[in-house]
PDB file of N, CA and C in Angstrom:
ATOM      1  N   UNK A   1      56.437 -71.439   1.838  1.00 68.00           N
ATOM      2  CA  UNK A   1      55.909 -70.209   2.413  1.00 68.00           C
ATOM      3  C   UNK A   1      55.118 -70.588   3.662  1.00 68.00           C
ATOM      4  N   UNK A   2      55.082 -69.669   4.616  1.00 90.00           N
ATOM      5  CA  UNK A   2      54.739 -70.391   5.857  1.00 90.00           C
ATOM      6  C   UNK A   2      53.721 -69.325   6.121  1.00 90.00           C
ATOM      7  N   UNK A   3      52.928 -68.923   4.940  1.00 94.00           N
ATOM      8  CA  UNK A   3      51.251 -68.113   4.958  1.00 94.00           C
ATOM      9  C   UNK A   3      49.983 -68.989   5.275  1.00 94.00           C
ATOM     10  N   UNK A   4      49.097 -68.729   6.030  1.00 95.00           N
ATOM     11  CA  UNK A   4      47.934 -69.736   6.136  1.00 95.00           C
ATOM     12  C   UNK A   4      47.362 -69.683   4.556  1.00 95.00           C
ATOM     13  N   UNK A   5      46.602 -70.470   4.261  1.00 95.00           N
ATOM     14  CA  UNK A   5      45.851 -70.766   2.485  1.00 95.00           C
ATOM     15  C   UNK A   5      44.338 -70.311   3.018  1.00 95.00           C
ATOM     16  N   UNK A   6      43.948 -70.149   4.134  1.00 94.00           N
ATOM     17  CA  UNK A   6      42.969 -69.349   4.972  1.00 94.00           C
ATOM     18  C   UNK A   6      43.134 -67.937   4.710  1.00 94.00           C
ATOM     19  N   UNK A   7      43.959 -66.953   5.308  1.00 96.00           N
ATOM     20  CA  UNK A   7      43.794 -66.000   5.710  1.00 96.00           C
ATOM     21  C   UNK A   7      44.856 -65.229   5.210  1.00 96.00           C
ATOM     22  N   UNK A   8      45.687 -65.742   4.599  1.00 96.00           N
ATOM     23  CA  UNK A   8      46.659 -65.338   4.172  1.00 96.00           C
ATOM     24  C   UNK A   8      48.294 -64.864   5.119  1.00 96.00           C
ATOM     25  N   UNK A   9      47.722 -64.865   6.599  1.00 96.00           N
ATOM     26  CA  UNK A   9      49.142 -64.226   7.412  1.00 96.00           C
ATOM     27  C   UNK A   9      49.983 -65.699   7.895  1.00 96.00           C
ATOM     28  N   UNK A  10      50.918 -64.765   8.008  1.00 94.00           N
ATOM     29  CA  UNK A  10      51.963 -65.756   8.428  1.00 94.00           C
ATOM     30  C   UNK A  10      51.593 -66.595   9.766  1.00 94.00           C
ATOM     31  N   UNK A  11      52.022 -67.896   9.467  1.00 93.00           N
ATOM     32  CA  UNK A  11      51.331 -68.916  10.461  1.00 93.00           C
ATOM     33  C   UNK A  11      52.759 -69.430  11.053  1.00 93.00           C
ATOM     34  N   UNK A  12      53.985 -69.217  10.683  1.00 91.00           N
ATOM     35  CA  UNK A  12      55.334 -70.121  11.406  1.00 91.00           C
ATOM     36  C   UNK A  12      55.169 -71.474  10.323  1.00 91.00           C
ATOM     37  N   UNK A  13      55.480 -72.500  11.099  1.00 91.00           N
ATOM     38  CA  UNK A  13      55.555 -74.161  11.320  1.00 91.00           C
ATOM     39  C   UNK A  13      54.556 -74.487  11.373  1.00 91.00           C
ATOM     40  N   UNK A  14      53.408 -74.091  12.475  1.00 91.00           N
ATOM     41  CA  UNK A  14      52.147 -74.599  12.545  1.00 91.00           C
ATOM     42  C   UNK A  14      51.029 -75.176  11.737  1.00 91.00           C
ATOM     43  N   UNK A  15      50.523 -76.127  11.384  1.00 92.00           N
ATOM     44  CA  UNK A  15      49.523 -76.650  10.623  1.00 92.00           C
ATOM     45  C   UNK A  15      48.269 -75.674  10.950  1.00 92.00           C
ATOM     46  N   UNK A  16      47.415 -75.867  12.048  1.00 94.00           N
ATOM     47  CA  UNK A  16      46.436 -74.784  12.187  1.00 94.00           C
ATOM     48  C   UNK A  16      47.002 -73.365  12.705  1.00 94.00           C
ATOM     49  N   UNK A  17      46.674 -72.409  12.045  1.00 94.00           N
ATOM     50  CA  UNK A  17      46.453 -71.096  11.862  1.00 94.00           C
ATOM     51  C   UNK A  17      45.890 -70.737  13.461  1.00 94.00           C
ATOM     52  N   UNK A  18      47.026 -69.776  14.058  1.00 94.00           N
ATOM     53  CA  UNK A  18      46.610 -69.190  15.521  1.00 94.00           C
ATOM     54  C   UNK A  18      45.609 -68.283  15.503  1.00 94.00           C
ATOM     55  N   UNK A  19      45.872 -67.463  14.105  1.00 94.00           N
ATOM     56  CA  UNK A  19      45.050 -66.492  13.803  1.00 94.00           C
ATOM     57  C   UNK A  19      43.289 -66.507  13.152  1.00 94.00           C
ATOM     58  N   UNK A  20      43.004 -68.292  11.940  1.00 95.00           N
ATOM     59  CA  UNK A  20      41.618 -68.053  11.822  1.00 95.00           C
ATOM     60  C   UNK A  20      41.543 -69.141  11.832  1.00 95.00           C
ATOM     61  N   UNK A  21      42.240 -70.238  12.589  1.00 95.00           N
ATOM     62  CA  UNK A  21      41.919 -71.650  12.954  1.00 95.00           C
ATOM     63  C   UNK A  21      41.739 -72.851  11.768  1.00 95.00           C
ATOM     64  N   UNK A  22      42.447 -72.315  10.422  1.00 94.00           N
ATOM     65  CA  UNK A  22      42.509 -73.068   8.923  1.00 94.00           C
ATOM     66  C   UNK A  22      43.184 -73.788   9.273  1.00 94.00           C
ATOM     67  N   UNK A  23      42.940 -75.322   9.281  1.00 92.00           N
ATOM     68  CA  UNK A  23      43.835 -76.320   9.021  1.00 92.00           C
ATOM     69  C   UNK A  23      44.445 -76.397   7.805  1.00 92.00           C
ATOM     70  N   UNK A  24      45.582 -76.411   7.830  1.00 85.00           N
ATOM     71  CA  UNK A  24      46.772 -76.485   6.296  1.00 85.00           C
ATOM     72  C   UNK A  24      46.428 -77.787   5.614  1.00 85.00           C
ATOM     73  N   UNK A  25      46.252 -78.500   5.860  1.00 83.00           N
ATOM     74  CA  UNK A  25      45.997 -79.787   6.017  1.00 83.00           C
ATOM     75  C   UNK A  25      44.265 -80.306   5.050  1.00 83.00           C
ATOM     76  N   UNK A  26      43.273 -79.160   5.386  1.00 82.00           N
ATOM     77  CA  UNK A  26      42.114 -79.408   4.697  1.00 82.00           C
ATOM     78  C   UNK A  26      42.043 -79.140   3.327  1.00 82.00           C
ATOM     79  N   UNK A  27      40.955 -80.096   2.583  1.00 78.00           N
ATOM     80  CA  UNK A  27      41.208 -79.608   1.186  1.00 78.00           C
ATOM     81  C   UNK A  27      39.965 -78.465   0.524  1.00 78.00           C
ATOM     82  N   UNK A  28      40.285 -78.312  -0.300  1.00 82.00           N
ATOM     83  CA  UNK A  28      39.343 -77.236  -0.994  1.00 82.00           C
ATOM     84  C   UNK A  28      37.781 -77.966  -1.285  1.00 82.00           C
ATOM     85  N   UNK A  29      36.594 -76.828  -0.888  1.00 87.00           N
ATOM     86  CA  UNK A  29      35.382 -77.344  -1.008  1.00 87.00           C
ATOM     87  C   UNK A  29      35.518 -77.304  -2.908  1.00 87.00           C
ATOM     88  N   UNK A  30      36.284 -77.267  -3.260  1.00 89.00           N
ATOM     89  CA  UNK A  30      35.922 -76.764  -5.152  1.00 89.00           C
ATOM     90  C   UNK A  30      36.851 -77.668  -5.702  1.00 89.00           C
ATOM     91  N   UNK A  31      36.574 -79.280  -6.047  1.00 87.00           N
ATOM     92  CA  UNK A  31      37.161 -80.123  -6.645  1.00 87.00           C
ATOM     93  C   UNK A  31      38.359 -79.333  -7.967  1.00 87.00           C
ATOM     94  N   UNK A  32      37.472 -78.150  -8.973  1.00 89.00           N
ATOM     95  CA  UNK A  32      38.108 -77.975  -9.948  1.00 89.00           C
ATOM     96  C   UNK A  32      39.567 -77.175  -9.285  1.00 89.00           C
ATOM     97  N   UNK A  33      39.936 -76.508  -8.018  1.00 93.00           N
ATOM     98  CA  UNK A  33      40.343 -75.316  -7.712  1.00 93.00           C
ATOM     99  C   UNK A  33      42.082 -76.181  -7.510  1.00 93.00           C
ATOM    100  N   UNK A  34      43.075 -74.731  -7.905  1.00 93.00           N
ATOM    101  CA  UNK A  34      44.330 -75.611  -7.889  1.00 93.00           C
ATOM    102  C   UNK A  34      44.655 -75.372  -6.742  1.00 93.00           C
ATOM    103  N   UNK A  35      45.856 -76.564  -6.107  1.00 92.00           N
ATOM    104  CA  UNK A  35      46.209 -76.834  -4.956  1.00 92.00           C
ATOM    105  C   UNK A  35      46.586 -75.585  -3.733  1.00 92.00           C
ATOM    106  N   UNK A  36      46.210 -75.065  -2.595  1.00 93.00           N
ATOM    107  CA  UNK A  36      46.891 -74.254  -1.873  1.00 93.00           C
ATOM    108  C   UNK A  36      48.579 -74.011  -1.746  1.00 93.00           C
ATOM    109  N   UNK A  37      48.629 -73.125  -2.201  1.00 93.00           N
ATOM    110  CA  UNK A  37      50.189 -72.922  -1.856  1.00 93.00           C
ATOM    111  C   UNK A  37      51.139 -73.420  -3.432  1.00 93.00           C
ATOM    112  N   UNK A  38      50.065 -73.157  -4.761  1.00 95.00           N
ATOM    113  CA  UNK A  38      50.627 -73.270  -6.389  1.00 95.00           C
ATOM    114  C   UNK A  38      51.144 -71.571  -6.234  1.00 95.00           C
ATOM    115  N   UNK A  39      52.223 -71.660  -7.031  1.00 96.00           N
ATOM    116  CA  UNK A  39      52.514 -70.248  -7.725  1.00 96.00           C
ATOM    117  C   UNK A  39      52.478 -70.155  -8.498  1.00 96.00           C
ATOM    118  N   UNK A  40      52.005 -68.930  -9.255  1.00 96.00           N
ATOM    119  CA  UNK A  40      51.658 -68.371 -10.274  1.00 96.00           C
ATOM    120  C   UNK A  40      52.453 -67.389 -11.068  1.00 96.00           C
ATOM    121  N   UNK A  41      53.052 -67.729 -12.185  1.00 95.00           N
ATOM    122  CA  UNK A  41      54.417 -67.022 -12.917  1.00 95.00           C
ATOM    123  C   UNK A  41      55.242 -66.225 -12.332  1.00 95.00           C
ATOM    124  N   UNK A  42      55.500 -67.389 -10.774  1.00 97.00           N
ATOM    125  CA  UNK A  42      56.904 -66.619 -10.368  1.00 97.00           C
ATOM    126  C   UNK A  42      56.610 -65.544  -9.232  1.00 97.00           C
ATOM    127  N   UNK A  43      54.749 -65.244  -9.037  1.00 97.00           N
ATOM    128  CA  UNK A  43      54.665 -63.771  -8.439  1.00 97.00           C
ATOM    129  C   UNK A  43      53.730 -64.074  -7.599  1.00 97.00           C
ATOM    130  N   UNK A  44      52.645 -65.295  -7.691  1.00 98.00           N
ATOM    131  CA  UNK A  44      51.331 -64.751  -7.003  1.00 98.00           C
ATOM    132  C   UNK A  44      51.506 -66.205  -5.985  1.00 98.00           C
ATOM    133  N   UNK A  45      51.379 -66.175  -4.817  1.00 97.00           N
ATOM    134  CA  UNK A  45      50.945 -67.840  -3.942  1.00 97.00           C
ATOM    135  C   UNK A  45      49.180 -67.652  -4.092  1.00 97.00           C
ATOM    136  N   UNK A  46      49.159 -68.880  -4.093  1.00 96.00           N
ATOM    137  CA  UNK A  46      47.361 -69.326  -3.644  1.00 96.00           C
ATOM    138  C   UNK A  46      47.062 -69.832  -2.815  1.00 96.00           C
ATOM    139  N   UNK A  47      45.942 -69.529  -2.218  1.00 95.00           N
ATOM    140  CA  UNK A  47      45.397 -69.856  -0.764  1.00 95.00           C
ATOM    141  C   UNK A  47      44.317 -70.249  -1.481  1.00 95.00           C
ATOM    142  N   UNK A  48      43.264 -70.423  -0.370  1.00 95.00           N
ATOM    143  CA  UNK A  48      41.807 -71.169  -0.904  1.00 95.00           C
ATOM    144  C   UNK A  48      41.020 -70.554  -1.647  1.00 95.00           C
ATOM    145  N   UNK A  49      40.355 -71.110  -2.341  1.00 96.00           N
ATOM    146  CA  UNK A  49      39.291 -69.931  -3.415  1.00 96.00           C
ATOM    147  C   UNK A  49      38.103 -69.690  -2.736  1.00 96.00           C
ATOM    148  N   UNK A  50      37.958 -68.360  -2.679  1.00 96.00           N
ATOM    149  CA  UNK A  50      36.953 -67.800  -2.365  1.00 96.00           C
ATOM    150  C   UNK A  50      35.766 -68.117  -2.625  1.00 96.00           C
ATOM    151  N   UNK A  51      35.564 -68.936  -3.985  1.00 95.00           N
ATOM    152  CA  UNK A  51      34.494 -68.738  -4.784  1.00 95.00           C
ATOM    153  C   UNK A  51      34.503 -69.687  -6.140  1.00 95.00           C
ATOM    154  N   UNK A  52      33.223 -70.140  -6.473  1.00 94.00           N
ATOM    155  CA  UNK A  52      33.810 -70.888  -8.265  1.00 94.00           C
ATOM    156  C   UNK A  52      32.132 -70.864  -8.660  1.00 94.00           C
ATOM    157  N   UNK A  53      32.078 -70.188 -10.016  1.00 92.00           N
ATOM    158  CA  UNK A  53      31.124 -69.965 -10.563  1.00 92.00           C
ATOM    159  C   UNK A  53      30.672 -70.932 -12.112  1.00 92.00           C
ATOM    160  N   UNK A  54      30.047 -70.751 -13.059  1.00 89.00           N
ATOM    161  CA  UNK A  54      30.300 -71.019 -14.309  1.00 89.00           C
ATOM    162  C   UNK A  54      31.403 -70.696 -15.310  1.00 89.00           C
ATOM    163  N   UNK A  55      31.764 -69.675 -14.607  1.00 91.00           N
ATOM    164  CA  UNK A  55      33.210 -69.307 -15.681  1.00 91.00           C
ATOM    165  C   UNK A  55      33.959 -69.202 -14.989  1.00 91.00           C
ATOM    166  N   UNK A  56      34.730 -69.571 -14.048  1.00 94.00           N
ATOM    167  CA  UNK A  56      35.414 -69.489 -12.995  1.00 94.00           C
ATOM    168  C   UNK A  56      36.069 -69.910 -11.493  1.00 94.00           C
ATOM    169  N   UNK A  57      36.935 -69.732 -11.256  1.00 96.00           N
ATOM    170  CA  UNK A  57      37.430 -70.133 -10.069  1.00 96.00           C
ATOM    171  C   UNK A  57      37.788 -68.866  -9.222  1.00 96.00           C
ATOM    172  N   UNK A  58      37.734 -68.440  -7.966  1.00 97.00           N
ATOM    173  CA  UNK A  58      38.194 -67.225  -7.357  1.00 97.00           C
ATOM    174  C   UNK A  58      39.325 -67.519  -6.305  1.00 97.00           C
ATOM    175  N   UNK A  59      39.847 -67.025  -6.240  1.00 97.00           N
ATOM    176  CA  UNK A  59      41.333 -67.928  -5.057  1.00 97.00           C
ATOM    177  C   UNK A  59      41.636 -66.278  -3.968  1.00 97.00           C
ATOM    178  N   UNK A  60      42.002 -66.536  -2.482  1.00 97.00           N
ATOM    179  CA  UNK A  60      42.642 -65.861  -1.933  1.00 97.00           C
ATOM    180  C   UNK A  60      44.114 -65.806  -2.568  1.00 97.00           C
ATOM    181  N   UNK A  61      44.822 -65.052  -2.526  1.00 98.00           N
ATOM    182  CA  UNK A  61      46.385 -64.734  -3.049  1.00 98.00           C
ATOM    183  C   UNK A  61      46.810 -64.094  -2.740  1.00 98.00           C
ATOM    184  N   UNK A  62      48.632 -64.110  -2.443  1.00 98.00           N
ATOM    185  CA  UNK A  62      49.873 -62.907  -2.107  1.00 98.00           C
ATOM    186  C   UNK A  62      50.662 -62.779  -2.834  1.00 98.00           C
ATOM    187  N   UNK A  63      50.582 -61.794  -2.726  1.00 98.00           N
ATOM    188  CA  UNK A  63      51.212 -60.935  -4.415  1.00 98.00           C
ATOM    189  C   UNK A  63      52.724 -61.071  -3.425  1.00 98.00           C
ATOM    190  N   UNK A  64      53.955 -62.016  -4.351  1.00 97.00           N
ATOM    191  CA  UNK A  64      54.970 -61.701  -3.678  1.00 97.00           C
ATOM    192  C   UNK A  64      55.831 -60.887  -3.831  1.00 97.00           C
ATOM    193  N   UNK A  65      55.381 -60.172  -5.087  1.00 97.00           N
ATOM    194  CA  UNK A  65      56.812 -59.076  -5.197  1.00 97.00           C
ATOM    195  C   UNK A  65      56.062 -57.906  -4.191  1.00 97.00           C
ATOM    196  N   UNK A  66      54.964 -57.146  -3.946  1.00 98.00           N
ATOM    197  CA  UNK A  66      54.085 -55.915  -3.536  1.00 98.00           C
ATOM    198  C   UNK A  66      53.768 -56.510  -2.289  1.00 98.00           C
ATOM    199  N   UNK A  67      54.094 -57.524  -1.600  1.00 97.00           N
ATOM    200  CA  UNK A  67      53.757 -57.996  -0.243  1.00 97.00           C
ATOM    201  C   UNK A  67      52.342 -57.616   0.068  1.00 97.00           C
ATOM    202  N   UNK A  68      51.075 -58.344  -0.276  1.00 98.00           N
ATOM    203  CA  UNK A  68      50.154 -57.549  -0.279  1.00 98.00           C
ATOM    204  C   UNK A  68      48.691 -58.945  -0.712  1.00 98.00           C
ATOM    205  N   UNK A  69      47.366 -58.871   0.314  1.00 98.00           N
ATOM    206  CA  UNK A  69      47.063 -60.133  -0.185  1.00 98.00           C
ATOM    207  C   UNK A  69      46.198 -59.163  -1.645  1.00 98.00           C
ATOM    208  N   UNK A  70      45.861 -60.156  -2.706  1.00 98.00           N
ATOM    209  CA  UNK A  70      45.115 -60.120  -3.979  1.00 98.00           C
ATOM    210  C   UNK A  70      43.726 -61.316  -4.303  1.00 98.00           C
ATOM    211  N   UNK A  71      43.155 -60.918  -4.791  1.00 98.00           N
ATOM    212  CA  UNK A  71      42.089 -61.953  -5.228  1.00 98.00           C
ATOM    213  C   UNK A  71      42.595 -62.595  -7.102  1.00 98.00           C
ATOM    214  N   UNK A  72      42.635 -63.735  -7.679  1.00 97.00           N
ATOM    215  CA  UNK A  72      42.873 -64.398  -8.638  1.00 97.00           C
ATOM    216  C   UNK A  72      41.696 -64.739  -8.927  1.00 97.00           C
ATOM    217  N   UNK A  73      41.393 -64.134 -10.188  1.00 96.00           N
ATOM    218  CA  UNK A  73      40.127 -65.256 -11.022  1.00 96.00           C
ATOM    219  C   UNK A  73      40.631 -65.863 -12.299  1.00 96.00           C
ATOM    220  N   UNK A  74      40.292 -67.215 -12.001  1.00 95.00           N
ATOM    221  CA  UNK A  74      41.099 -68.188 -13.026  1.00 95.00           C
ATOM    222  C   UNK A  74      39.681 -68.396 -14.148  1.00 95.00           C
ATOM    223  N   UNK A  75      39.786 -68.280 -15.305  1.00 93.00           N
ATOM    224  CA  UNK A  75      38.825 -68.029 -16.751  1.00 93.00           C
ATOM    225  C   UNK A  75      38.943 -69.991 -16.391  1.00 93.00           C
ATOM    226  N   UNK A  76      37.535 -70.410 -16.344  1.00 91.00           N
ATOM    227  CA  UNK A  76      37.768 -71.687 -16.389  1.00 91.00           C
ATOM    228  C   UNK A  76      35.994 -72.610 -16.305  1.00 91.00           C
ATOM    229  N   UNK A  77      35.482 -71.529 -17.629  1.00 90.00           N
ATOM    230  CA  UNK A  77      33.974 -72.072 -17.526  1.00 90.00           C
ATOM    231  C   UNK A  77      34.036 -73.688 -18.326  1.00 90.00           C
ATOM    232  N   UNK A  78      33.013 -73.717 -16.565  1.00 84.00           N
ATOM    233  CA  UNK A  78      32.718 -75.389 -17.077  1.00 84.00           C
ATOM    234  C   UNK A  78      31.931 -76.416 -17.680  1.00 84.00           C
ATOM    235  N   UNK A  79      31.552 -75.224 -18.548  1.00 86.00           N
ATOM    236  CA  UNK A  79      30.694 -75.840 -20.037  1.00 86.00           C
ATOM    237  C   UNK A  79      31.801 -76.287 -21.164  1.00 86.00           C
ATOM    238  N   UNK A  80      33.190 -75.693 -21.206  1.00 89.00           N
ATOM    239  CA  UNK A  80      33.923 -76.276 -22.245  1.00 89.00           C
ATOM    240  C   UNK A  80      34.822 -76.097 -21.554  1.00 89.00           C
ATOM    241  N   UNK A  81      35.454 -76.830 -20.527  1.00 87.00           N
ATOM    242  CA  UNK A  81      37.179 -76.736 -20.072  1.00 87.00           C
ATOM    243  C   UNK A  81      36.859 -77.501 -18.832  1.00 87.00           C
ATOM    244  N   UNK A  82      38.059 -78.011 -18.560  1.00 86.00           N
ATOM    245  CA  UNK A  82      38.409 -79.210 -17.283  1.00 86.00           C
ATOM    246  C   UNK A  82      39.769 -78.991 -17.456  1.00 86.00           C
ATOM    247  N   UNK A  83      39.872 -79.585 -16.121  1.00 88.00           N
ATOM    248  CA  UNK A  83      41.399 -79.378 -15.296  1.00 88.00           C
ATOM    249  C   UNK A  83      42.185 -80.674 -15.288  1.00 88.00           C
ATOM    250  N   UNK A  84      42.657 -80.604 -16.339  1.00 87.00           N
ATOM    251  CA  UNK A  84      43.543 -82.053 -16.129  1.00 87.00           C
ATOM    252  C   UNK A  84      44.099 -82.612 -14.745  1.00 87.00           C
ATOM    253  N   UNK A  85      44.702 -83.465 -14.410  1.00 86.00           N
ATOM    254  CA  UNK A  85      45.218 -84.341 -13.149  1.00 86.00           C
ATOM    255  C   UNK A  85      46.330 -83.373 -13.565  1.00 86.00           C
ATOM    256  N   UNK A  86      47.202 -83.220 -14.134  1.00 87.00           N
ATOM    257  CA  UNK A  86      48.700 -82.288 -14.123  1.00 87.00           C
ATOM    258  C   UNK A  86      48.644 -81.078 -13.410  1.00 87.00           C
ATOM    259  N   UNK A  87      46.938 -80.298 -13.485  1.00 84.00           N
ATOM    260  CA  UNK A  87      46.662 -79.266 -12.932  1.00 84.00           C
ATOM    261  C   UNK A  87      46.494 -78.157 -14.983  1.00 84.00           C
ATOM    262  N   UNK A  88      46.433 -78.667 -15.503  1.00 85.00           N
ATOM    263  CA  UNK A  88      46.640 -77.959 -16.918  1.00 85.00           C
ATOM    264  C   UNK A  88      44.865 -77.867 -17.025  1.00 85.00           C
ATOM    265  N   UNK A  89      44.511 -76.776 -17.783  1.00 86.00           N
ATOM    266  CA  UNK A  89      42.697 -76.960 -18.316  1.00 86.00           C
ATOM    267  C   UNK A  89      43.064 -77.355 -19.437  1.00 86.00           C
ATOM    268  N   UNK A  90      41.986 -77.557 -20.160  1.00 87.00           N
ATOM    269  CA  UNK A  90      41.835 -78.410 -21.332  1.00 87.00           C
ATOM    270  C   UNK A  90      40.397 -78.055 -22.184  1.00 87.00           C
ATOM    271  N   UNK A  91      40.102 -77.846 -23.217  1.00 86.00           N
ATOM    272  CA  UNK A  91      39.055 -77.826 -23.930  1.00 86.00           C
ATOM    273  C   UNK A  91      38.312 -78.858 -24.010  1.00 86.00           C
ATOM    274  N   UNK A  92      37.002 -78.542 -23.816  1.00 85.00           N
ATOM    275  CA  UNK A  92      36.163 -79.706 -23.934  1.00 85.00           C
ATOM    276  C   UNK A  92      35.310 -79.772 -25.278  1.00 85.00           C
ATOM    277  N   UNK A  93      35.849 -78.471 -25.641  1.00 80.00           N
ATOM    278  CA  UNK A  93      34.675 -78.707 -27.052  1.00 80.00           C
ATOM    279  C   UNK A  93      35.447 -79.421 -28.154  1.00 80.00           C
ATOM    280  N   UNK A  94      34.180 -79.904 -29.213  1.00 64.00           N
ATOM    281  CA  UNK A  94      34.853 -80.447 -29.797  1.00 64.00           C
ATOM    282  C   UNK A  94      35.190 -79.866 -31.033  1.00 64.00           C
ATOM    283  N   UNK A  95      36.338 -79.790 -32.082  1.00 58.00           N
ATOM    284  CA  UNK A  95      36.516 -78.606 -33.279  1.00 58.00           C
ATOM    285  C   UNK A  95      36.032 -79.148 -34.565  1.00 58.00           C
ATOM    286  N   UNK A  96      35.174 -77.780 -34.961  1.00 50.00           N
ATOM    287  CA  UNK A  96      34.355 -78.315 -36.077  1.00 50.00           C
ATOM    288  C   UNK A  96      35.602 -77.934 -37.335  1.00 50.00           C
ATOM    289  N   UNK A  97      35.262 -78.720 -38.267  1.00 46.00           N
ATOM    290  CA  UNK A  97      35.929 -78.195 -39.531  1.00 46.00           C
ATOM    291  C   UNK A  97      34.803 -77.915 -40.885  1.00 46.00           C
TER     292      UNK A  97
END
């Protein structure tokens, strides 16, 4: 997809964005946040996250079937869950019996 992970509009070929000067190329200030430009069951691209809280991650997104940008909040509090290297979360607690 040839959308900036900035701003969401179409950028061509170009690495930096004519339109808000995002290098394609930079990485996310949010270690936990998944890669720019993952899709999401087939429907959603991701751009950079807006945002990452205690329970959460916030991502710019384009909805590709509704052509249309969206905001994604990924459930991903980091008192019990981490993001594997595969990109998978994972439970951190441990199960009592």
């Amino acid at each position: 997809m040839s959308r900036c992970p900035g701003c969401l509009e179409e950028k061509g070929n170009s690495v930096v964005c004519p339109r808000c000067q995002q290098d394609e190329q930079k990485t996310s200030d949010y270690p936990l946040s998944l890669p720019p430009g993952t899709i999401l069951n087939q429907h959603y691209w991701l751009g950079l996250p807006l945002g990452q809280g205690g329970f959460g991650i916030t991502y710019r997104a384009w909805d590709m079937a509704l052509a249309c940008k969206v905001a994604i909040k990924e459930y991903l509090p980091t008192s019990t869950a981490e993001r594997r290297e595969d990109g998978h979360v994972q439970s951190t607690c441990a199960e009592i019996f």
